[in-house]
């Protein structure tokens, strides 16, 4: 029977120690060959959030939230390294902000104007910031 060895970077352990019960923590395991663990493959973001991530306006692990007072509804999602959104309570990542918002609200909705980063800016504001950096 082969031996399974799992090693975590100290930064991962520190993050796990700070996580609250409501946090979603994603761990990716890779297969190592022989005695040396394989180096982690670089994940390149794709999809609608890719440009924001490549411009460092949005990072993997960023928590997005929204609250709709009238509907008394809130949502929380985490950005994955490949640019998808993992919504609390849903096992499958969503490829776009709007699909992630629809998963929470049950309605077709503009996720770009709904989801907020921690400082309160919407994804739409981040997208406009990126456009202002690169006028065409």
XYZ file of N, CA and C in Angstrom:
408
model
N 0.850 -1.179 0.000
C 0.000 0.000 0.000
C 0.895 1.242 0.000
N 0.708 2.160 -0.958
C 1.519 3.374 -0.996
C 1.194 4.300 0.172
N 2.155 5.117 0.510
C 1.980 6.076 1.599
C 1.472 7.384 1.032
N 0.482 7.957 1.676
C -0.060 9.250 1.278
C 0.513 10.307 2.211
N 1.188 11.288 1.642
C 1.769 12.374 2.433
C 1.185 13.692 1.947
N 0.579 14.435 2.860
C 0.000 15.732 2.515
C 0.759 16.801 3.283
N 1.353 17.732 2.558
C 2.111 18.819 3.167
C 1.424 20.134 2.852
N 1.211 20.954 3.883
C 0.593 22.254 3.694
C 1.624 23.340 3.947
N 1.633 24.311 3.079
C 2.460 25.495 3.261
C 2.025 26.185 4.555
N 2.944 26.753 5.325
C 2.563 27.440 6.559
C 1.532 28.551 6.347
N 1.541 29.187 5.181
C 0.560 30.237 4.896
C -0.855 29.650 4.840
N -0.977 28.420 4.354
C -2.281 27.760 4.295
C -2.774 27.479 5.714
N -1.887 26.983 6.550
C -2.253 26.693 7.935
C -2.675 27.975 8.647
N -1.928 29.066 8.435
C -2.271 30.348 9.061
C -3.639 30.824 8.592
N -3.935 30.656 7.295
C -5.233 31.051 6.760
C -6.360 30.225 7.385
N -6.135 28.931 7.517
C -7.142 28.065 8.102
C -7.410 28.432 9.566
N -6.373 28.841 10.267
C -6.525 29.211 11.676
C -7.372 30.477 11.824
N -7.301 31.377 10.827
C -8.052 32.637 10.889
C -9.465 32.498 10.329
N -9.747 31.424 9.637
C -11.043 31.259 8.980
C -12.150 31.094 10.019
N -13.281 31.705 9.717
C -14.440 31.547 10.605
C -15.287 30.379 10.102
N -16.306 30.048 10.842
C -17.179 28.945 10.463
C -17.930 29.192 9.170
N -18.040 30.470 8.751
C -18.760 30.807 7.524
C -17.854 30.858 6.305
N -16.534 30.766 6.515
C -15.594 30.871 5.396
C -15.580 29.585 4.577
N -15.364 29.747 3.274
C -15.149 28.616 2.393
C -13.660 28.541 2.120
N -13.046 27.426 2.435
C -11.620 27.240 2.203
C -11.472 26.153 1.161
N -10.780 26.484 0.076
C -10.569 25.510 -0.989
C -9.150 24.983 -0.908
N -8.989 23.680 -0.986
C -7.686 23.052 -0.977
C -7.596 22.204 -2.237
N -6.497 22.364 -2.979
C -6.278 21.594 -4.195
C -5.140 20.620 -3.952
N -5.364 19.361 -4.238
C -4.329 18.346 -4.113
C -3.815 17.990 -5.498
N -2.488 17.823 -5.607
C -1.896 17.402 -6.872
C -1.129 16.110 -6.644
N -0.968 15.349 -7.679
C -0.289 14.070 -7.588
C 1.208 14.274 -7.784
N 2.005 13.806 -6.830
C 3.463 13.858 -6.958
C 3.949 12.519 -7.461
N 5.009 12.536 -8.243
C 5.573 11.301 -8.783
C 6.881 11.026 -8.053
N 7.031 9.830 -7.521
C 8.252 9.469 -6.807
C 8.328 10.181 -5.472
N 9.540 10.516 -5.055
C 9.745 11.161 -3.761
C 9.497 12.653 -3.810
N 9.528 13.234 -4.998
C 9.378 14.679 -5.107
C 7.934 15.035 -5.435
N 7.348 15.962 -4.678
C 6.002 16.396 -5.045
C 6.050 17.177 -6.346
N 5.017 17.043 -7.131
C 4.987 17.801 -8.377
C 4.779 19.268 -8.048
N 5.361 20.120 -8.863
C 5.171 21.551 -8.628
C 3.752 21.906 -9.040
N 3.119 22.802 -8.280
C 1.735 23.141 -8.614
C 1.660 23.777 -9.996
N 0.661 23.390 -10.745
C 0.503 23.967 -12.077
C -0.081 25.361 -11.948
N 0.380 26.227 -12.797
C -0.141 27.584 -12.783
C -1.534 27.581 -13.396
N -2.473 28.152 -12.674
C -3.837 28.242 -13.162
C -4.017 29.617 -13.795
N -4.461 29.618 -15.019
C -4.689 30.871 -15.726
C -6.183 31.156 -15.717
N -6.559 32.335 -15.163
C -7.985 32.662 -15.135
C -8.560 32.754 -16.542
N -9.799 32.346 -16.679
C -10.508 32.476 -17.954
C -11.934 32.903 -17.647
N -12.659 33.257 -18.655
C -14.043 33.667 -18.455
C -14.165 35.150 -18.151
N -15.341 35.573 -17.728
C -15.629 36.995 -17.556
C -14.755 37.715 -16.534
N -14.276 37.033 -15.498
C -13.477 37.688 -14.465
C -11.977 37.701 -14.764
N -11.563 37.035 -15.833
C -10.140 36.879 -16.136
C -9.409 38.214 -16.270
N -9.983 39.168 -16.985
C -9.300 40.455 -17.172
C -9.079 41.176 -15.849
N -10.070 41.134 -14.960
C -9.923 41.770 -13.644
C -8.828 41.087 -12.832
N -8.742 39.778 -12.940
C -7.741 39.034 -12.188
C -6.344 39.281 -12.750
N -6.223 39.305 -14.062
C -4.916 39.534 -14.673
C -4.419 40.953 -14.423
N -5.331 41.887 -14.172
C -4.964 43.269 -13.864
C -4.801 43.483 -12.354
N -4.883 42.418 -11.567
C -4.771 42.471 -10.102
C -5.838 43.340 -9.439
N -6.979 43.499 -10.087
C -8.102 44.181 -9.453
C -8.955 43.199 -8.658
N -8.772 41.923 -8.934
C -9.508 40.857 -8.261
C -8.565 39.676 -8.125
N -8.531 39.073 -6.966
C -7.608 37.970 -6.722
C -8.368 36.698 -6.348
N -7.728 35.567 -6.607
C -8.281 34.292 -6.156
C -8.402 34.356 -4.637
N -9.514 33.862 -4.133
C -9.748 33.886 -2.697
C -10.532 35.095 -2.222
N -10.744 36.076 -3.126
C -11.529 37.255 -2.754
C -12.953 36.834 -2.448
N -13.483 37.368 -1.355
C -14.867 37.093 -0.974
C -15.756 38.194 -1.532
N -16.783 37.800 -2.255
C -17.778 38.724 -2.793
C -19.074 38.535 -2.012
N -19.764 39.626 -1.748
C -21.022 39.543 -1.009
C -22.068 40.464 -1.624
N -23.315 40.231 -1.258
C -24.382 41.170 -1.573
C -25.465 41.019 -0.524
N -26.256 42.071 -0.374
C -27.419 42.016 0.506
C -28.547 42.789 -0.156
N -29.676 42.149 -0.342
C -30.866 42.788 -0.885
C -31.843 42.970 0.272
N -31.980 44.195 0.731
C -32.831 44.459 1.899
C -34.293 44.116 1.647
N -34.815 44.561 0.514
C -36.240 44.317 0.229
C -36.586 42.839 0.206
N -35.715 42.058 -0.391
C -35.961 40.615 -0.481
C -35.436 39.873 0.748
N -34.762 40.605 1.640
C -34.154 40.016 2.827
C -33.285 38.815 2.437
N -32.390 39.072 1.485
C -31.578 37.999 0.915
C -30.125 38.462 0.849
N -29.219 37.557 1.191
C -27.789 37.838 1.126
C -27.090 36.722 0.381
N -25.927 37.035 -0.166
C -25.134 36.029 -0.850
C -23.667 36.223 -0.562
N -22.928 35.136 -0.685
C -21.482 35.158 -0.471
C -20.854 34.188 -1.450
N -19.783 34.627 -2.101
C -19.085 33.775 -3.061
C -17.591 34.038 -2.947
N -16.800 33.053 -3.353
C -15.345 33.167 -3.326
C -14.832 32.971 -4.752
N -13.897 33.837 -5.156
C -13.293 33.762 -6.486
C -12.265 32.632 -6.501
N -12.351 31.747 -7.489
C -11.392 30.648 -7.634
C -10.205 31.108 -8.473
N -9.084 30.394 -8.418
C -7.921 30.771 -9.223
C -8.196 30.810 -10.718
N -9.157 30.015 -11.199
C -9.444 30.010 -12.633
C -10.540 31.003 -13.021
N -10.983 31.843 -12.063
C -11.921 32.914 -12.394
C -13.389 32.563 -12.266
N -13.699 31.484 -11.592
C -15.095 31.140 -11.359
C -15.495 31.576 -9.953
N -16.754 31.406 -9.608
C -17.245 31.783 -8.287
C -17.854 30.578 -7.589
N -17.398 30.320 -6.374
C -17.981 29.276 -5.542
C -18.925 29.973 -4.579
N -20.198 29.678 -4.707
C -21.236 30.293 -3.897
C -21.496 29.410 -2.676
N -21.577 30.043 -1.501
C -21.877 29.282 -0.291
C -23.131 28.446 -0.496
N -23.052 27.186 -0.115
C -24.192 26.292 -0.216
C -24.325 25.600 -1.558
N -23.414 25.871 -2.495
C -23.475 25.257 -3.823
C -22.143 24.563 -4.101
N -22.195 23.329 -4.533
C -20.983 22.544 -4.746
C -20.257 22.890 -6.037
N -20.980 23.338 -7.051
C -20.390 23.592 -8.357
C -20.064 25.064 -8.526
N -18.835 25.385 -8.991
C -18.508 26.793 -9.246
C -19.311 27.339 -10.429
N -19.542 28.642 -10.409
C -20.287 29.302 -11.486
C -19.310 30.098 -12.347
N -19.518 30.084 -13.684
C -18.563 30.712 -14.593
C -18.677 32.230 -14.687
N -19.764 32.814 -14.183
C -19.928 34.265 -14.320
C -20.594 34.839 -13.079
N -20.404 36.130 -12.832
C -21.058 36.769 -11.689
C -22.583 36.668 -11.755
N -23.137 36.785 -12.939
C -24.595 36.734 -13.077
C -25.141 35.338 -12.804
N -24.450 34.303 -13.268
C -24.896 32.928 -12.990
C -24.801 32.637 -11.496
N -23.747 33.143 -10.840
C -23.606 32.951 -9.393
C -24.715 33.684 -8.643
N -25.044 34.891 -9.078
C -26.116 35.657 -8.440
C -27.462 34.973 -8.640
N -27.676 34.443 -9.825
C -28.931 33.743 -10.117
C -29.083 32.508 -9.229
N -27.950 31.845 -8.923
C -28.009 30.668 -8.055
C -28.502 31.030 -6.661
N -28.200 32.250 -6.210
C -28.624 32.675 -4.877
C -30.041 33.242 -4.898
N -30.326 34.092 -5.890
C -31.599 34.811 -5.902
C -32.737 34.018 -6.531
N -32.398 33.096 -7.432
C -33.438 32.369 -8.151
C -34.002 33.169 -9.310
N -33.420 34.349 -9.571
C -33.867 35.222 -10.664
C -32.712 35.549 -11.592
N -33.036 35.847 -12.842
C -32.024 36.350 -13.756
C -31.680 37.753 -13.276
N -30.394 37.996 -13.016
C -29.978 39.259 -12.402
C -28.566 39.605 -12.857
N -28.259 40.895 -12.885
C -26.934 41.350 -13.285
C -25.976 41.205 -12.108
N -25.157 40.169 -12.145
C -24.204 39.918 -11.064
C -23.095 40.955 -10.988
N -22.796 41.623 -12.106
C -21.746 42.644 -12.113
C -22.102 43.813 -11.199
N -23.380 44.141 -11.114
C -23.801 45.253 -10.252
C -24.256 44.778 -8.877
N -24.408 43.484 -8.689
C -24.884 42.940 -7.421
C -23.747 42.610 -6.455
N -22.725 41.897 -6.939
C -21.636 41.441 -6.069
C -20.703 42.593 -5.715
N -20.298 42.633 -4.436
C -19.375 43.656 -3.932
C -18.117 43.004 -3.369
N -16.977 43.682 -3.529
C -15.762 43.268 -2.837
C -15.806 43.885 -1.444
N -14.829 43.565 -0.625
C -14.846 43.976 0.785
C -14.969 45.483 0.980
N -14.351 46.275 0.104
C -14.401 47.737 0.287
C -15.693 48.365 -0.244
N -16.628 47.534 -0.724
C -17.936 48.033 -1.151
C -18.083 48.259 -2.641
N -16.980 48.228 -3.389
C -17.082 48.402 -4.846
C -17.718 47.169 -5.476
N -18.516 47.407 -6.511
C -19.111 46.290 -7.249
C -18.124 45.792 -8.293
N -18.402 44.618 -8.827
C -17.574 44.104 -9.919
C -17.657 45.031 -11.127
N -18.806 45.665 -11.315
C -18.968 46.607 -12.423
C -18.032 47.807 -12.252
N -17.890 48.303 -11.030
C -16.968 49.417 -10.766
C -15.535 48.973 -11.068
N -15.170 47.764 -10.669
C -13.824 47.254 -10.967
C -13.608 47.152 -12.479
N -14.629 46.711 -13.178
C -14.531 46.581 -14.636
C -14.339 47.951 -15.287
N -15.053 48.970 -14.781
C -14.882 50.335 -15.317
C -13.504 50.891 -14.980
N -12.978 50.550 -13.806
C -11.613 50.973 -13.459
C -10.605 50.400 -14.441
N -10.788 49.135 -14.786
C -9.901 48.499 -15.749
C -10.011 49.173 -17.117
N -11.224 49.475 -17.534
C -11.413 50.139 -18.819
C -10.774 51.518 -18.845
N -10.808 52.234 -17.708
C -10.203 53.573 -17.664
C -8.683 53.498 -17.717
N -8.104 52.376 -17.298
C -6.645 52.175 -17.408
C -6.233 51.949 -18.854
N -7.116 51.299 -19.598
C -6.804 50.915 -20.986
C -7.835 51.497 -21.942
N -7.862 52.831 -22.097
C -8.850 53.392 -23.037
C -8.549 52.922 -24.461
N -9.631 52.684 -25.196
C -9.441 52.177 -26.571
C -9.680 53.232 -27.591
